[in-house]
Structures are given as C-alpha cells and as structure tokens.
C-alpha cells in the first residue's frame, strides 16, 4: 500500500483493506500479532481529558438493527434498483452517504452487482458488475434510483474504467479502476474520494494494489465527474471519513500494515478540498508535509466513522483483522484522543465463509437526536455465496442510542 509502489507491504495492506472476495490469509482469522512498527490495540491513545463543554462523553446504551433501512435496501435491490429493465443496483459494498444541495441523499458504493435478481434472491451468472455507483435517495435516505456510467442497457462504472470481467477473474483486471470512499459537498458540488487500483503480480483474487488517491468532482446532475489527483504520500489512503467542523473539512485516512491499521487525520479549509493546501495532524499540531502525518490510533477498520455527537466525536469501527464486533470510542476533539473503546454489537452474519462487519460508515444525516445510524458491509470468501444469495453482499444498518 505504498505511494505509487508495488512493495510487499503495499500488497499485504491492500489485501487487508478490501473486501475478501474468494479467500483471505488464514493469519487474519487466527488473530496474529501486530506487524513491525505496530503497537497493541489502543496503545496510541492517551487518557481522555474532560471535554465536550463540560458534558459527559456519549455512552451507547443500545445497538439494534435498523429494520426499516434493511428492508428498504432489500426491496430496492430485489425489484431492480429503480430501473425499468430491473438492471440497477442489486448489492454492493462501500455504503457511504452524504446530503446533497436540495436535500436528497447520495449513497456512494464500490463494487456493485446489477440486477435483475431472481425471485429466490439469487443472482444470474450474467448479472452486470461495475466498480462504483451512486444510488439517489429521498430526504429520508430510502433508495430511489441507481446512477452508473453508460446506459441502462450497457452500464459502466460512474468514475474510471469498467471491468470486462469481475476483478476476481484471473483475466478480469483493468489497467486502473476506482473504489469510492466518502464524499462531501464542498463549494456547492459533490466531491468523492476515489482510491485508484491497478493489477499486481499477486495471485488472484488479490492481484491488485492501491496506486493513488484522487477526488472526483461531480456535475450537478451527478452524471459526469472531473478527477483531480490528491495526496498519496506517506502510505495513507485518505477519505474514509469526511466531516465539516470549525471552518475545516477533516479528512480521515487509513494506513495499513500486516495485521494492523492506523488512523491518520488531515484537514482542509472549507471550499479548498481539492487543492494541495491540506494540513496533516502530527500528534501535537499541524504540518503541510503529508509525510509528517502521525498514527493517531491503531486497530481501526479499513473504513470507519467519526461523528460529532453532543459536543464529542464518536468513532465507530471494526477491528483491523476482520473480527465480528462493532466498536465505539469517543474523543473531545476531532483529532482525539479516542478512548473508552468498547464493543457494542456482534454481527450475526459473521462466521464460516461470511465476513461481517467491515467498512463501517456513519450516516449522521439519517440520525435523530441521541442516536446514530451506521452501516457495515457483509461479504463472503466464496463468490458462489453471493450469487446463491445476494443478501450476502448487502450492507446492514444499525441504530446506536446514547444515554441522555
């Protein structure tokens, strides 16, 4: 996962970052020890000071499935993703969301299976596939229609290359393609972070590697995007979470090493996200040097949420080694320290070939006061499991409730 490189660390980190398609290194599941330079989980955090304007840090008192959202997405996928030919969104990972000017919600997805879905919720072998897509939803977040590139008869990835074969096929890799991370409206336009991928010399299905980070700026109708190169120094994949706070957009990233992942933090002035004028958190201050970015917290997932809640900042994440728990920690500032980490939910889908949770994302635009909606992805190490039951590749939604 090095900058524009193809080192062994790059390949190991990418293996750990992305969804487990056909197989995963057994060491991940065995709970192997941290790699070189890593520390024990939570060791980068320091005791939490009093903060949040004198308030107590939020405490999760319950974490329950959001059955309304789960059912809405299942119905949306089973009925064709809002397309007349029933060939729209069927399932995907990624699952980021942001509110657009005017109030609609844009859901941002990575690898996307397209319909039609069979009546028994299996997927035909001829089903379409693109590397990224958007689903437009109403103000309530309930999905309405699928946006891809190309046409409904011949869909393509919304940004970047479209596969002629799925990437887990030994001959299916493109020269370069994009996976989304988070998005935010800045300067009146939707801007989405894109992690560029390219083939590697590894054995399938891990014959790809991260090669850089770009930002896609979408047109107002979301049908086209202009891509701008962003920061890829320092082995950090930026944009897994974006929040607006105090005149800045805070940009959260992940640095992966074998058997561990680290949080990094940068910030950009509101309205200047696509410029190379960011500041990077060093652990004690800010620097314009991206290589000065500090490891803020270890044992985070490949994607995680950071959300303002009642004067504090709530981290929602999985662990770095594909366990089955959702964790919550809190901090008095956007840069931490994130402490009081605890498991609040165990994904019932996890076990056997099925991996859950991973790629946790927060959805504050859909959350009520005293609550936070989050999602986690589900997948299998056997692609046959997805075709047999496409629910094995649909996100699940949770509603976290905090003590008053």
Coordinates of C-alpha atoms in Angstrom, one line a residue:
X1 CA 0.0 0.0 0.0
X2 CA 2.9 2.3 -0.7
X3 CA 2.7 5.5 -2.7
X4 CA 2.6 4.5 -6.4
X5 CA 4.6 1.5 -5.4
X6 CA 4.4 -2.3 -5.5
X7 CA 6.2 -3.4 -2.4
X8 CA 5.2 -6.4 -0.4
X9 CA 3.8 -4.2 2.3
X10 CA 1.6 -2.5 -0.3
X11 CA 0.1 -5.8 -1.3
X12 CA -0.3 -7.0 2.2
X13 CA -2.1 -3.8 3.2
X14 CA -4.3 -3.8 0.2
X15 CA -5.2 -7.4 0.9
X16 CA -6.4 -6.4 4.4
X17 CA -8.1 -3.3 3.2
X18 CA -10.5 -4.5 0.6
X19 CA -13.4 -6.9 0.8
X20 CA -12.5 -10.6 1.0
X21 CA -13.7 -11.9 -2.4
X22 CA -12.6 -15.6 -2.7
X23 CA -10.0 -16.2 0.0
X24 CA -8.2 -14.4 2.8
X25 CA -4.9 -15.1 4.5
X26 CA -5.5 -17.5 7.4
X27 CA -3.3 -15.4 9.7
X28 CA -6.0 -12.7 9.7
X29 CA -8.6 -15.1 11.2
X30 CA -6.1 -16.6 13.6
X31 CA -5.6 -13.2 15.3
X32 CA -1.9 -13.0 14.5
X33 CA 0.3 -10.5 16.4
X34 CA 0.9 -7.0 15.0
X35 CA 3.5 -6.4 12.3
X36 CA 6.7 -4.5 12.5
X37 CA 6.2 -1.0 13.9
X38 CA 2.7 -1.8 15.3
X39 CA 1.6 -1.5 18.8
X40 CA -1.0 -3.2 20.9
X41 CA -4.7 -2.1 20.3
X42 CA -5.4 1.2 21.9
X43 CA -1.8 1.9 22.9
X44 CA -1.6 5.1 20.8
X45 CA -4.5 6.6 22.8
X46 CA -4.0 8.6 26.0
X47 CA -6.3 9.1 29.0
X48 CA -9.3 11.2 28.0
X49 CA -9.4 14.7 29.5
X50 CA -12.6 16.5 30.5
X51 CA -14.0 18.0 27.3
X52 CA -17.2 18.5 25.3
X53 CA -18.1 21.7 27.1
X54 CA -18.3 20.0 30.5
X55 CA -20.6 17.3 29.2
X56 CA -20.0 13.6 29.8
X57 CA -18.9 11.6 26.7
X58 CA -21.7 9.9 24.9
X59 CA -22.3 6.3 26.0
X60 CA -24.0 3.7 23.8
X61 CA -26.9 2.1 25.6
X62 CA -28.2 0.0 22.8
X63 CA -27.3 -1.0 19.2
X64 CA -30.2 -2.5 17.2
X65 CA -30.7 -3.4 13.6
X66 CA -32.5 -0.6 11.6
X67 CA -35.1 -2.9 10.1
X68 CA -36.6 -0.1 8.0
X69 CA -33.4 0.6 6.2
X70 CA -32.5 -3.1 5.9
X71 CA -35.9 -3.9 4.3
X72 CA -35.8 -0.8 2.0
X73 CA -32.5 -1.8 0.5
X74 CA -33.5 -5.4 0.2
X75 CA -36.7 -4.4 -1.6
X76 CA -34.8 -1.9 -3.8
X77 CA -32.3 -4.5 -4.9
X78 CA -34.8 -7.2 -5.5
X79 CA -37.0 -5.0 -7.7
X80 CA -34.3 -3.7 -10.0
X81 CA -32.7 -0.8 -8.3
X82 CA -35.1 1.8 -9.7
X83 CA -34.6 0.9 -13.4
X84 CA -37.4 -0.1 -15.7
X85 CA -35.3 -3.1 -17.0
X86 CA -34.7 -4.2 -13.4
X87 CA -30.9 -4.0 -14.1
X88 CA -30.0 -1.4 -11.5
X89 CA -28.4 -1.8 -8.1
X90 CA -28.6 -5.3 -6.6
X91 CA -25.9 -5.3 -4.0
X92 CA -22.6 -3.5 -3.3
X93 CA -20.0 -2.6 -0.7
X94 CA -18.7 0.8 0.3
X95 CA -22.0 2.3 1.6
X96 CA -21.1 6.0 2.2
X97 CA -23.8 8.7 2.3
X98 CA -23.9 12.5 2.1
X99 CA -26.7 15.0 1.8
X100 CA -26.9 17.0 -1.5
X101 CA -28.0 20.6 -2.0
X102 CA -31.8 20.4 -2.1
X103 CA -32.0 17.6 0.5
X104 CA -31.6 14.3 -1.4
X105 CA -29.1 11.7 -0.1
X106 CA -26.4 10.3 -2.3
X107 CA -25.3 6.8 -1.4
X108 CA -21.8 6.0 -2.7
X109 CA -20.9 2.4 -3.5
X110 CA -17.9 0.5 -4.6
X111 CA -18.0 -2.9 -6.4
X112 CA -21.7 -3.1 -7.5
X113 CA -23.6 -6.1 -8.7
X114 CA -26.5 -5.2 -11.0
X115 CA -29.8 -6.9 -11.5
X116 CA -32.2 -8.4 -12.2
X117 CA -32.3 -10.5 -9.1
X118 CA -34.0 -13.9 -9.2
X119 CA -37.2 -14.4 -7.2
X120 CA -35.3 -16.6 -4.7
X121 CA -32.7 -13.7 -4.3
X122 CA -30.0 -15.5 -6.2
X123 CA -28.1 -13.6 -8.9
X124 CA -27.9 -14.8 -12.5
X125 CA -24.4 -15.5 -13.8
X126 CA -24.9 -12.9 -16.5
X127 CA -25.6 -10.1 -13.9
X128 CA -23.8 -6.9 -14.6
X129 CA -21.0 -5.5 -12.5
X130 CA -19.3 -2.1 -12.1
X131 CA -16.6 -0.8 -9.8
X132 CA -18.6 2.2 -8.4
X133 CA -22.0 3.6 -8.5
X134 CA -24.4 6.1 -6.7
X135 CA -27.9 5.5 -5.5
X136 CA -30.1 8.6 -5.2
X137 CA -32.4 8.6 -2.2
X138 CA -35.0 10.9 -0.7
X139 CA -34.5 13.1 2.3
X140 CA -35.3 10.0 4.4
X141 CA -32.4 8.1 2.9
X142 CA -34.7 5.5 1.3
X143 CA -33.3 4.5 -2.2
X144 CA -35.0 5.6 -5.3
X145 CA -32.7 5.1 -8.4
X146 CA -29.3 3.8 -9.5
X147 CA -26.7 6.0 -11.2
X148 CA -24.0 4.5 -13.3
X149 CA -22.0 5.5 -16.3
X150 CA -23.1 4.3 -19.8
X151 CA -26.7 3.3 -20.3
X152 CA -29.2 1.0 -18.6
X153 CA -28.6 -1.4 -21.4
X154 CA -24.8 -1.2 -21.1
X155 CA -23.9 0.2 -17.7
X156 CA -20.4 1.3 -16.9
X157 CA -18.6 2.5 -13.7
X158 CA -19.6 6.0 -12.8
X159 CA -15.9 7.1 -12.4
X160 CA -13.0 5.4 -14.2
X161 CA -12.7 2.1 -16.0
X162 CA -15.4 -0.5 -16.3
X163 CA -14.4 -4.2 -16.0
X164 CA -14.9 -6.5 -18.9
X165 CA -14.8 -9.3 -16.3
X166 CA -15.1 -9.1 -12.5
X167 CA -11.8 -8.4 -10.7
X168 CA -11.7 -11.8 -9.1
X169 CA -11.4 -13.4 -12.5
X170 CA -7.7 -14.1 -13.3
X171 CA -8.1 -12.2 -16.6
X172 CA -10.5 -9.6 -15.3
X173 CA -8.3 -6.8 -14.0
X174 CA -8.3 -3.5 -15.8
X175 CA -5.2 -1.3 -16.1
X176 CA -6.7 1.0 -13.5
X177 CA -10.1 1.4 -11.7
X178 CA -11.6 3.3 -8.8
X179 CA -13.2 2.4 -5.5
X180 CA -15.1 5.2 -3.7
X181 CA -14.5 6.3 -0.2
X182 CA -16.5 9.1 1.5
X183 CA -18.0 12.2 -0.2
X184 CA -19.0 15.6 0.9
X185 CA -20.5 18.7 -0.7
X186 CA -17.8 21.4 -0.9
X187 CA -18.0 24.6 -3.0
X188 CA -21.6 23.6 -3.9
X189 CA -20.5 20.3 -5.6
X190 CA -20.3 16.7 -4.5
X191 CA -16.7 15.6 -4.2
X192 CA -15.9 12.0 -3.7
X193 CA -12.6 10.4 -2.8
X194 CA -11.5 7.7 -5.2
X195 CA -8.9 5.1 -4.4
X196 CA -7.2 4.1 -7.6
X197 CA -6.4 0.4 -8.1
X198 CA -4.2 -1.4 -10.6
X199 CA -3.2 -5.0 -11.3
X200 CA -0.3 -6.5 -9.3
X201 CA 1.7 -9.7 -9.7
X202 CA -0.1 -11.4 -6.8
X203 CA -2.1 -14.5 -7.2
X204 CA -5.9 -13.9 -7.8
X205 CA -8.1 -12.8 -6.2
X206 CA -5.6 -10.4 -4.7
X207 CA -4.0 -9.4 -8.0
X208 CA -4.5 -5.7 -7.4
X209 CA -3.0 -2.8 -5.4
X210 CA -3.7 0.7 -4.4
X211 CA -1.7 3.2 -6.5
X212 CA -3.1 6.6 -5.6
X213 CA -5.9 8.7 -4.3
X214 CA -7.9 11.1 -6.5
X215 CA -11.0 13.3 -5.9
X216 CA -14.0 13.2 -8.3
X217 CA -16.0 16.4 -8.5
X218 CA -19.4 15.6 -9.9
X219 CA -21.6 17.7 -12.1
X220 CA -24.9 18.9 -10.6
X221 CA -26.8 16.0 -12.3
X222 CA -24.2 13.5 -11.0
X223 CA -23.8 12.1 -14.5
X224 CA -20.2 13.1 -15.0
X225 CA -17.2 13.8 -12.9
X226 CA -13.8 15.6 -13.2
X227 CA -11.0 13.8 -11.4
X228 CA -8.2 15.7 -9.6
X229 CA -5.1 14.0 -8.2
X230 CA -4.9 14.2 -4.4
X231 CA -2.4 13.3 -1.7
X232 CA -0.9 9.7 -1.8
X233 CA 2.3 10.3 0.1
X234 CA 3.0 8.5 3.4
X235 CA 1.3 5.2 2.7
X236 CA -2.1 6.6 3.8
X237 CA -5.4 6.1 1.9
X238 CA -7.4 9.3 2.6
X239 CA -11.1 10.0 2.6
X240 CA -12.6 7.1 4.6
X241 CA -14.5 9.7 6.6
X242 CA -15.1 13.4 6.0
X243 CA -16.7 15.8 8.5
X244 CA -17.1 19.6 8.5
X245 CA -16.1 21.3 11.7
X246 CA -15.0 24.8 12.6
X247 CA -14.3 26.1 9.1
X248 CA -12.4 23.0 8.1
X249 CA -13.2 19.6 6.4
X250 CA -11.5 16.9 8.4
X251 CA -10.2 14.1 6.3
X252 CA -9.6 10.7 7.9
X253 CA -7.4 8.1 6.4
X254 CA -6.1 4.6 6.9
X255 CA -2.5 3.3 6.9
X256 CA -2.3 -0.4 6.6
X257 CA 0.5 -2.8 7.6
X258 CA 0.2 -6.6 8.0
X259 CA -2.3 -7.4 10.8
X260 CA -3.0 -3.7 11.8
X261 CA -4.4 -0.5 10.5
X262 CA -3.9 3.1 11.8
X263 CA -6.0 6.2 11.8
X264 CA -4.5 9.4 10.2
X265 CA -6.1 12.9 10.1
X266 CA -5.7 15.8 7.8
X267 CA -7.8 19.0 7.3
X268 CA -8.6 21.4 4.5
X269 CA -10.3 24.8 4.6
X270 CA -13.9 24.6 3.6
X271 CA -14.1 25.3 -0.2
X272 CA -10.5 24.2 -0.7
X273 CA -10.7 20.4 -0.5
X274 CA -9.3 19.7 -4.0
X275 CA -6.3 22.0 -3.5
X276 CA -3.0 20.7 -2.3
X277 CA -3.2 23.0 0.8
X278 CA -4.1 20.5 3.4
X279 CA -2.6 20.3 6.9
X280 CA -1.7 17.0 8.5
X281 CA -2.0 16.1 12.1
X282 CA 1.4 15.3 13.6
X283 CA 0.1 14.2 17.0
X284 CA 0.7 17.6 18.6
X285 CA 0.0 20.1 15.8
X286 CA -0.4 20.6 12.1
X287 CA 2.0 20.4 9.2
X288 CA 1.8 21.0 5.5
X289 CA 4.1 18.0 5.0
X290 CA 2.0 14.8 4.3
X291 CA 4.8 12.5 5.5
X292 CA 4.6 14.2 8.9
X293 CA 1.1 12.7 9.4
X294 CA 1.0 10.8 12.7
X295 CA -0.5 7.4 13.6
X296 CA -3.4 8.7 15.8
X297 CA -5.0 5.3 16.7
X298 CA -4.4 1.7 15.8
X299 CA -6.7 -1.3 15.3
X300 CA -9.2 0.5 13.2
X301 CA -11.1 -1.0 10.2
X302 CA -10.4 -0.2 6.6
X303 CA -13.2 2.3 6.8
X304 CA -14.7 3.8 9.9
X305 CA -16.9 6.7 11.0
X306 CA -16.2 9.8 13.1
X307 CA -19.3 11.8 14.0
X308 CA -20.0 14.8 16.2
X309 CA -22.4 13.8 18.9
X310 CA -23.3 16.1 21.8
X311 CA -20.0 18.0 21.9
X312 CA -17.9 14.9 21.4
X313 CA -16.7 12.9 18.4
X314 CA -17.8 9.3 18.2
X315 CA -15.6 6.7 16.4
X316 CA -17.4 3.7 15.0
X317 CA -15.2 0.9 13.6
X318 CA -14.5 -2.8 13.3
X319 CA -11.1 -4.1 14.2
X320 CA -8.2 -4.5 11.8
X321 CA -8.4 -8.3 11.5
X322 CA -12.0 -8.9 10.4
X323 CA -13.5 -9.8 13.7
X324 CA -17.3 -9.8 14.2
X325 CA -17.7 -6.8 16.6
X326 CA -18.6 -3.2 16.1
X327 CA -16.7 -0.9 18.4
X328 CA -17.3 2.6 19.7
X329 CA -14.9 5.1 21.2
X330 CA -15.1 8.8 22.0
X331 CA -12.9 11.9 21.9
X332 CA -13.3 15.5 22.9
X333 CA -11.8 16.8 19.6
X334 CA -11.8 15.7 16.0
X335 CA -8.1 14.6 16.5
X336 CA -8.7 12.6 19.6
X337 CA -7.7 11.1 21.9
X338 CA -10.2 8.3 21.2
X339 CA -10.7 6.4 24.4
X340 CA -13.3 4.3 26.3
X341 CA -13.4 1.9 23.4
X342 CA -16.0 -0.9 23.8
X343 CA -17.7 -3.5 21.6
X344 CA -21.4 -2.6 21.2
X345 CA -22.6 -5.1 18.7
X346 CA -21.7 -8.5 17.2
X347 CA -22.7 -9.0 13.6
X348 CA -24.8 -12.2 13.4
X349 CA -23.9 -12.7 9.8
X350 CA -20.2 -13.3 10.5
X351 CA -18.9 -16.9 10.6
X352 CA -18.0 -19.6 8.2
X353 CA -17.3 -18.1 4.8
X354 CA -19.2 -14.9 5.7
X355 CA -17.3 -11.8 6.8
X356 CA -19.1 -9.1 8.8
X357 CA -18.7 -6.4 9.8
X358 CA -16.2 -4.5 7.6
X359 CA -16.2 -1.0 6.0
X360 CA -18.2 0.6 8.8
X361 CA -19.7 4.0 7.8
X362 CA -21.7 6.6 9.8
X363 CA -24.8 8.3 8.5
X364 CA -25.5 11.4 10.6
X365 CA -27.9 12.8 8.0
X366 CA -30.2 9.9 8.8
X367 CA -29.8 10.1 12.6
X368 CA -32.1 11.5 15.2
X369 CA -31.0 13.4 18.3
X370 CA -29.5 11.0 20.7
X371 CA -28.9 8.3 18.0
X372 CA -26.5 7.5 15.2
X373 CA -27.2 5.3 12.2
X374 CA -24.2 3.3 11.0
X375 CA -23.8 0.6 8.3
X376 CA -21.4 -2.3 7.9
X377 CA -20.7 -4.5 4.9
X378 CA -21.2 -8.2 4.5
X379 CA -19.3 -10.5 2.1
X380 CA -18.0 -14.0 1.6
X381 CA -14.7 -15.5 0.8
X382 CA -16.6 -17.7 -1.8
X383 CA -18.1 -15.7 -4.7
X384 CA -20.6 -18.6 -5.1
X385 CA -22.2 -17.5 -1.8
X386 CA -23.0 -14.1 -3.3
X387 CA -24.6 -15.5 -6.5
X388 CA -26.5 -18.0 -4.4
X389 CA -27.9 -15.3 -2.1
X390 CA -27.2 -11.7 -2.9
X391 CA -28.1 -10.6 0.6
X392 CA -24.6 -11.9 1.4
X393 CA -23.3 -8.7 -0.2
X394 CA -25.7 -6.2 1.1
X395 CA -24.9 -3.8 3.9
X396 CA -26.7 -4.0 7.3
X397 CA -27.8 -0.9 9.2
X398 CA -27.7 -0.3 13.0
X399 CA -29.2 2.4 15.1
X400 CA -27.0 3.3 18.1
X401 CA -28.7 5.0 21.0
X402 CA -26.8 7.1 23.5
X403 CA -27.5 7.8 27.1
X404 CA -29.1 11.2 27.7

